[in-house]
Short mmCIF file of C-alpha atoms in Angstrom, two decimals:
data_model
loop_
_atom_site.label_atom_id
_atom_site.label_comp_id
_atom_site.label_asym_id
_atom_site.label_seq_id
_atom_site.Cartn_x
_atom_site.Cartn_y
_atom_site.Cartn_z
CA MET A 1 6.74 22.08 -0.86
CA ASN A 2 7.58 20.82 2.71
CA VAL A 3 10.04 17.88 1.81
CA PRO A 4 13.68 18.65 2.64
CA ALA A 5 15.92 18.43 -0.48
CA LYS A 6 17.34 14.91 -1.20
CA TRP A 7 15.53 13.39 1.78
CA THR A 8 16.74 9.97 2.96
CA ILE A 9 15.80 7.82 6.08
CA ASP A 10 18.81 9.10 7.83
CA ARG A 11 16.85 12.31 8.33
CA ALA A 12 14.00 10.66 10.05
CA PRO A 13 13.67 10.87 13.86
CA ASP A 14 14.72 8.10 16.01
CA LEU A 15 12.12 5.32 16.24
CA THR A 16 13.35 3.25 19.08
CA GLY A 17 10.39 2.00 20.94
CA ARG A 18 7.94 2.46 18.01
CA VAL A 19 6.27 -0.39 16.50
CA ALA A 20 5.73 -0.69 12.63
CA VAL A 21 3.67 -3.07 10.49
CA VAL A 22 4.65 -3.22 6.75
CA THR A 23 2.47 -5.47 4.49
CA GLY A 24 4.05 -7.20 1.70
CA ALA A 25 7.46 -6.98 3.43
CA THR A 26 9.07 -10.01 2.15
CA GLY A 27 10.36 -8.33 -1.09
CA GLY A 28 10.54 -5.30 -3.18
CA LEU A 29 9.35 -2.00 -1.86
CA GLY A 30 7.97 -3.66 1.41
CA TYR A 31 11.31 -5.05 2.23
CA GLU A 32 13.19 -1.84 1.60
CA THR A 33 10.60 0.08 3.71
CA ALA A 34 10.93 -2.49 6.62
CA CYS A 35 14.76 -2.07 6.33
CA GLY A 36 14.51 1.65 6.51
CA LEU A 37 12.41 1.61 9.56
CA ALA A 38 14.48 -0.92 11.31
CA GLU A 39 17.64 1.31 10.65
CA LYS A 40 15.93 4.04 12.62
CA GLY A 41 15.34 1.71 15.45
CA ALA A 42 11.69 0.66 15.17
CA THR A 43 10.32 -2.80 15.98
CA VAL A 44 9.26 -3.77 12.64
CA ILE A 45 6.75 -6.74 11.83
CA LEU A 46 7.12 -8.04 8.33
CA ALA A 47 3.66 -9.09 7.31
CA GLY A 48 3.37 -11.49 4.32
CA ARG A 49 1.57 -14.36 2.94
CA ASN A 50 4.28 -16.95 2.58
CA PRO A 51 6.22 -18.11 5.65
CA ASP A 52 9.22 -19.23 3.78
CA ARG A 53 9.80 -15.88 2.10
CA GLY A 54 9.10 -14.30 5.40
CA ALA A 55 11.90 -16.14 7.11
CA ALA A 56 14.22 -15.44 4.20
CA ALA A 57 13.36 -11.71 4.21
CA LEU A 58 13.73 -11.60 8.03
CA ALA A 59 17.19 -13.25 7.76
CA ARG A 60 18.36 -10.72 4.99
CA LEU A 61 17.07 -7.83 7.05
CA GLN A 62 18.86 -8.90 10.08
CA GLY A 63 22.02 -9.32 8.21
CA ARG A 64 21.81 -5.89 6.73
CA VAL A 65 20.64 -3.95 9.79
CA ALA A 66 22.76 -4.56 12.84
CA LYS A 67 20.63 -5.10 16.05
CA ALA A 68 17.32 -5.06 14.03
CA ARG A 69 14.16 -5.64 15.96
CA ALA A 70 11.92 -7.46 13.50
CA ARG A 71 9.81 -10.48 13.05
CA PHE A 72 7.56 -12.07 10.60
CA MET A 73 3.88 -12.40 11.04
CA PRO A 74 1.61 -14.34 8.39
CA LEU A 75 -1.09 -12.15 6.74
CA ASP A 76 -3.01 -12.96 3.66
CA LEU A 77 -4.80 -9.80 2.44
CA ALA A 78 -6.87 -11.88 0.07
CA SER A 79 -8.69 -13.46 3.08
CA LEU A 80 -10.61 -11.32 5.52
CA THR A 81 -10.49 -14.26 8.02
CA SER A 82 -6.58 -13.98 7.88
CA VAL A 83 -6.84 -10.21 8.22
CA ALA A 84 -8.99 -10.55 11.43
CA ALA A 85 -6.54 -13.23 12.80
CA PHE A 86 -3.53 -10.97 12.15
CA ALA A 87 -5.11 -8.26 14.17
CA ARG A 88 -6.05 -10.36 17.06
CA ASP A 89 -2.57 -11.88 17.21
CA LEU A 90 -0.97 -8.43 16.99
CA ALA A 91 -3.20 -7.00 19.71
CA ASP A 92 -2.04 -9.84 21.98
CA GLN A 93 1.56 -8.89 21.32
CA VAL A 94 1.60 -4.93 21.44
CA SER A 95 -0.51 -2.36 23.22
CA SER A 96 -0.19 0.21 20.46
CA LEU A 97 0.84 0.62 16.80
CA ASP A 98 2.80 3.63 15.62
CA ILE A 99 3.13 2.95 11.90
CA LEU A 100 0.95 0.89 9.33
CA VAL A 101 2.35 0.72 5.89
CA ASN A 102 -0.34 -0.71 3.48
CA ASN A 103 2.08 -1.65 0.78
CA ALA A 104 1.33 -5.24 -0.33
CA GLY A 105 -0.17 -5.52 -3.88
CA LEU A 106 -0.60 -7.60 -7.05
CA MET A 107 -0.42 -6.19 -10.55
CA GLY A 108 -1.85 -7.29 -13.75
CA ALA A 109 -3.30 -10.79 -12.97
CA PRO A 110 -3.58 -12.09 -16.52
CA ILE A 111 -6.94 -13.57 -15.99
CA ARG A 112 -9.69 -12.65 -13.50
CA GLN A 113 -9.27 -14.37 -10.21
CA GLU A 114 -10.92 -14.10 -6.80
CA THR A 115 -9.94 -13.82 -3.19
CA ALA A 116 -11.30 -16.14 -0.65
CA ASP A 117 -14.15 -13.78 -0.18
CA ARG A 118 -14.96 -13.69 -3.88
CA PHE A 119 -13.61 -10.22 -4.52
CA GLU A 120 -11.76 -9.66 -7.70
CA LEU A 121 -8.20 -10.58 -6.77
CA GLN A 122 -6.41 -7.18 -7.31
CA PHE A 123 -9.27 -5.00 -5.90
CA GLY A 124 -9.70 -7.43 -2.92
CA THR A 125 -5.90 -7.71 -2.13
CA ASN A 126 -4.66 -4.27 -2.79
CA TYR A 127 -7.51 -2.26 -1.49
CA LEU A 128 -10.28 -4.11 0.40
CA GLY A 129 -7.72 -6.20 2.47
CA HIS A 130 -6.03 -3.02 3.49
CA PHE A 131 -9.26 -1.31 4.35
CA ALA A 132 -10.24 -4.03 6.61
CA LEU A 133 -6.72 -4.32 8.09
CA THR A 134 -6.76 -0.55 8.95
CA ALA A 135 -10.20 -0.79 10.45
CA ARG A 136 -9.23 -3.65 12.71
CA LEU A 137 -5.91 -2.06 13.76
CA ARG A 138 -7.40 1.48 14.47
CA PRO A 139 -7.72 0.64 18.32
CA LEU A 140 -3.92 0.02 18.36
CA LEU A 141 -3.24 3.02 16.01
CA VAL A 142 -5.06 5.56 18.10
CA ARG A 143 -3.27 4.33 21.22
CA ALA A 144 0.20 5.36 19.75
CA SER A 145 1.92 8.30 21.29
CA GLY A 146 0.97 11.29 19.13
CA GLY A 147 -1.37 8.96 17.04
CA GLY A 148 -0.47 6.25 14.71
CA ARG A 149 0.44 6.67 10.99
CA VAL A 150 -1.27 4.90 8.28
CA VAL A 151 0.64 5.01 4.92
CA SER A 152 -1.31 3.97 1.84
CA VAL A 153 0.79 3.06 -1.11
CA ALA A 154 -0.69 4.21 -4.31
CA SER A 155 0.70 4.28 -7.85
CA LEU A 156 1.08 6.40 -10.92
CA ALA A 157 -1.49 3.96 -12.21
CA ALA A 158 -4.16 5.54 -10.27
CA TRP A 159 -4.28 8.44 -12.89
CA ARG A 160 -5.76 6.15 -15.43
CA GLY A 161 -8.07 4.48 -12.90
CA ARG A 162 -11.71 4.88 -12.17
CA VAL A 163 -13.96 3.41 -9.57
CA VAL A 164 -16.63 1.29 -11.40
CA PHE A 165 -19.36 0.92 -8.81
CA ASP A 166 -21.60 -1.04 -10.98
CA ASP A 167 -18.83 -3.66 -11.52
CA LEU A 168 -16.35 -3.31 -8.71
CA GLN A 169 -15.47 -7.00 -8.92
CA SER A 170 -14.78 -6.85 -12.75
CA ARG A 171 -17.34 -9.67 -13.37
CA HIS A 172 -18.64 -8.24 -16.48
CA ARG A 173 -15.64 -6.69 -17.85
CA TYR A 174 -12.03 -7.49 -16.76
CA THR A 175 -8.68 -6.17 -18.03
CA PRO A 176 -5.47 -6.94 -16.06
CA PHE A 177 -4.34 -3.36 -15.75
CA GLY A 178 -7.71 -1.72 -15.48
CA ALA A 179 -8.45 -3.74 -12.40
CA TYR A 180 -4.93 -2.62 -11.03
CA GLN A 181 -5.63 0.85 -11.83
CA GLN A 182 -8.99 0.78 -9.97
CA SER A 183 -7.30 -0.72 -6.95
CA LYS A 184 -4.56 1.96 -6.69
CA LEU A 185 -6.92 4.81 -7.15
CA ALA A 186 -9.07 3.32 -4.30
CA ASN A 187 -6.02 3.32 -2.19
CA LEU A 188 -5.46 6.95 -2.78
CA ILE A 189 -9.04 7.94 -2.26
CA PHE A 190 -9.05 5.92 0.89
CA ALA A 191 -6.00 7.72 2.18
CA LEU A 192 -7.48 11.08 1.47
CA GLU A 193 -10.84 10.19 3.04
CA LEU A 194 -9.36 8.72 6.05
CA ASP A 195 -7.57 11.89 6.76
CA ARG A 196 -10.78 13.85 6.45
CA ARG A 197 -12.54 11.46 8.80
CA ALA A 198 -9.71 11.47 11.32
CA GLN A 199 -9.62 15.27 11.44
CA SER A 200 -13.41 15.50 11.66
CA ALA A 201 -13.86 13.03 14.31
CA GLY A 202 -10.64 13.87 16.30
CA TRP A 203 -9.05 10.42 15.98
CA ALA A 204 -5.33 10.21 17.05
CA LEU A 205 -4.42 9.01 13.75
CA HIS A 206 -2.54 10.42 10.67
CA SER A 207 -3.33 9.32 7.23
CA ILE A 208 -0.55 9.87 4.42
CA ALA A 209 -0.22 8.43 0.96
CA ALA A 210 2.88 7.77 -1.18
CA HIS A 211 3.66 6.15 -4.61
CA PRO A 212 7.15 4.83 -5.62
CA GLY A 213 7.22 6.11 -9.21
CA TRP A 214 8.42 3.51 -11.75
CA SER A 215 10.26 1.08 -9.45
CA LEU A 216 11.77 -2.30 -10.72
CA THR A 217 10.41 -4.72 -8.00
CA ASP A 218 9.30 -8.22 -7.95
CA ILE A 219 5.64 -7.36 -7.63
CA ALA A 220 3.54 -10.57 -8.10
CA VAL A 221 1.19 -10.74 -10.97
CA SER A 222 -0.84 -13.65 -9.99
CA ARG A 223 -1.59 -16.19 -7.29
CA SER A 224 -1.74 -18.99 -9.57
CA ASP A 225 0.04 -20.36 -12.61
CA ALA A 226 -2.70 -18.89 -14.76
CA PRO A 227 -1.52 -18.91 -18.52
CA GLN A 228 -0.78 -15.40 -20.11
CA GLY A 229 -1.88 -14.59 -23.49
CA VAL A 230 0.38 -13.00 -26.15
CA ALA A 231 -0.95 -9.50 -25.31
CA GLU A 232 -0.38 -9.96 -21.54
CA ARG A 233 3.23 -11.34 -22.10
CA LEU A 234 4.03 -8.47 -24.56
CA MET A 235 2.71 -5.91 -22.04
CA ARG A 236 4.63 -7.30 -19.18
CA ARG A 237 7.82 -7.13 -21.21
CA LEU A 238 7.34 -3.66 -22.27
CA THR A 239 6.58 -2.54 -18.84
CA HIS A 240 9.63 -4.26 -17.43
CA THR A 241 11.84 -2.60 -20.11
CA ALA A 242 10.31 0.86 -19.52
CA PHE A 243 10.73 0.54 -15.75
CA ARG A 244 14.43 -0.67 -16.16
CA LEU A 245 15.29 2.06 -18.56
CA LEU A 246 13.22 5.04 -17.06
CA GLY A 247 12.64 4.10 -13.54
CA GLN A 248 14.53 3.36 -10.42
CA SER A 249 15.51 0.68 -8.03
CA ALA A 250 13.21 -0.63 -5.13
CA GLU A 251 15.46 1.07 -2.60
CA ALA A 252 14.81 4.53 -4.35
CA GLY A 253 11.23 3.81 -4.86
CA ALA A 254 10.62 3.11 -0.97
CA ARG A 255 11.90 6.59 -0.10
CA PRO A 256 8.55 8.31 -0.54
CA ILE A 257 7.00 5.58 1.42
CA LEU A 258 9.57 5.92 4.12
CA PHE A 259 9.07 9.71 4.26
CA ALA A 260 5.35 9.26 4.63
CA ALA A 261 5.86 6.61 7.44
CA ALA A 262 8.65 8.34 9.34
CA GLY A 263 9.55 11.96 7.91
CA ALA A 264 9.04 14.64 10.50
CA GLU A 265 7.82 16.93 7.75
CA ALA A 266 5.13 14.70 6.29
CA SER A 267 1.74 16.19 6.42
CA ASP A 268 -1.56 14.63 7.29
CA GLY A 269 -3.52 14.06 3.94
CA GLY A 270 -0.20 14.38 2.17
CA TYR A 271 0.87 12.48 -0.93
CA TYR A 272 4.57 12.05 -1.63
CA GLY A 273 6.44 10.59 -4.66
CA PRO A 274 9.62 10.95 -6.79
CA SER A 275 10.25 14.57 -8.18
CA GLY A 276 11.56 13.48 -11.67
CA ARG A 277 9.71 13.97 -14.97
CA GLY A 278 6.42 12.26 -14.83
CA GLU A 279 7.08 11.42 -11.22
CA ARG A 280 8.84 8.27 -12.37
CA ARG A 281 12.04 8.61 -10.40
CA GLY A 282 14.06 10.99 -8.37
CA ARG A 283 14.07 12.40 -4.85
CA VAL A 284 11.13 12.63 -2.64
CA ALA A 285 8.76 15.52 -3.31
CA ASP A 286 5.00 16.32 -3.15
CA ALA A 287 3.15 14.35 -5.62
CA ARG A 288 0.13 15.42 -7.81
CA VAL A 289 -3.26 13.87 -6.86
CA PRO A 290 -5.39 12.78 -9.80
CA PRO A 291 -8.68 14.83 -9.99
CA GLN A 292 -10.79 11.72 -9.73
CA ALA A 293 -9.18 10.90 -6.28
CA ARG A 294 -10.47 14.26 -4.85
CA ASN A 295 -14.18 13.51 -5.80
CA LEU A 296 -15.97 13.60 -2.44
CA PRO A 297 -19.21 11.82 -3.44
CA THR A 298 -16.99 8.95 -4.92
CA ALA A 299 -14.91 8.85 -1.66
CA ARG A 300 -17.91 8.62 0.65
CA ARG A 301 -19.61 6.07 -1.63
CA LEU A 302 -16.44 3.92 -1.70
CA TRP A 303 -15.98 4.15 2.13
CA GLU A 304 -19.69 2.83 2.64
CA VAL A 305 -19.26 0.06 0.10
CA SER A 306 -15.97 -1.03 1.58
CA GLU A 307 -17.42 -1.32 5.06
CA ARG A 308 -20.37 -3.42 3.75
CA LEU A 309 -18.12 -5.71 1.56
CA THR A 310 -15.58 -6.29 4.36
CA GLY A 311 -18.15 -6.32 7.20
CA VAL A 312 -15.78 -4.06 9.25
CA ALA A 313 -16.72 -0.51 10.19
CA LEU A 314 -14.11 2.19 10.11
CA SER A 315 -16.06 5.14 11.40
#
């Protein structure tokens, strides 16, 4: 255990002069993470799909954090073209990147949908979009003083996930939460494999993972007004009730993410989450890694497949 008791962002080092990108920063965990990094002096780039929500989130952040250095940049992780454009624009604005928080995500889209590149929406947005983003931002990350940190946000859902290589895009069988579980397991596998490769190749890069426990947020469930069946509506109501009664706020859920992004004690290849029962809520602590996330052949195959699907090499 290397997490100080009752860790909060107040215990993190000063981040003045550091640059951080937080995906999905217009609400929920991403917004709380952006606020925490801004409080410590970082220049924070709120990356999100909706410019109106971005402007509103930026205004809220600037009202909450005095003298915040922050701006919004458009990023649609469901479009590899948008990912590439974001990386190009960022490279024109900064010479290095200290912190990348791969947080944005969709959960439980009621019917199967696809990204602009014809990936299943949750796998494409939650995982492949972040894989491509990290690959394209690696030149900036390795230029950061001491090496940039890449934080991959996983989920307790990873415990029930499995990577179905024969049907990664859920074309033959789709279930709303099965696709979500696969995407979040992939995020965790990616974080651990990125650490192994960075260590082996000597990259000036630090890969760390975190999960928020059961955090009551406004995570989107769909990018359209697709109808939800009775089973989907019931599952969503039950999930909302469980998270409200047994979980925690978005601010509390962001603490493990902030520890991974800014904590002096966070370890390369570490995984952090809440300390309470079932890791659903509580102070920041080391999180348990699902056995399937430690499978090396799966990690290597997923990496190779991800490079092929995104057309971006991260090696």
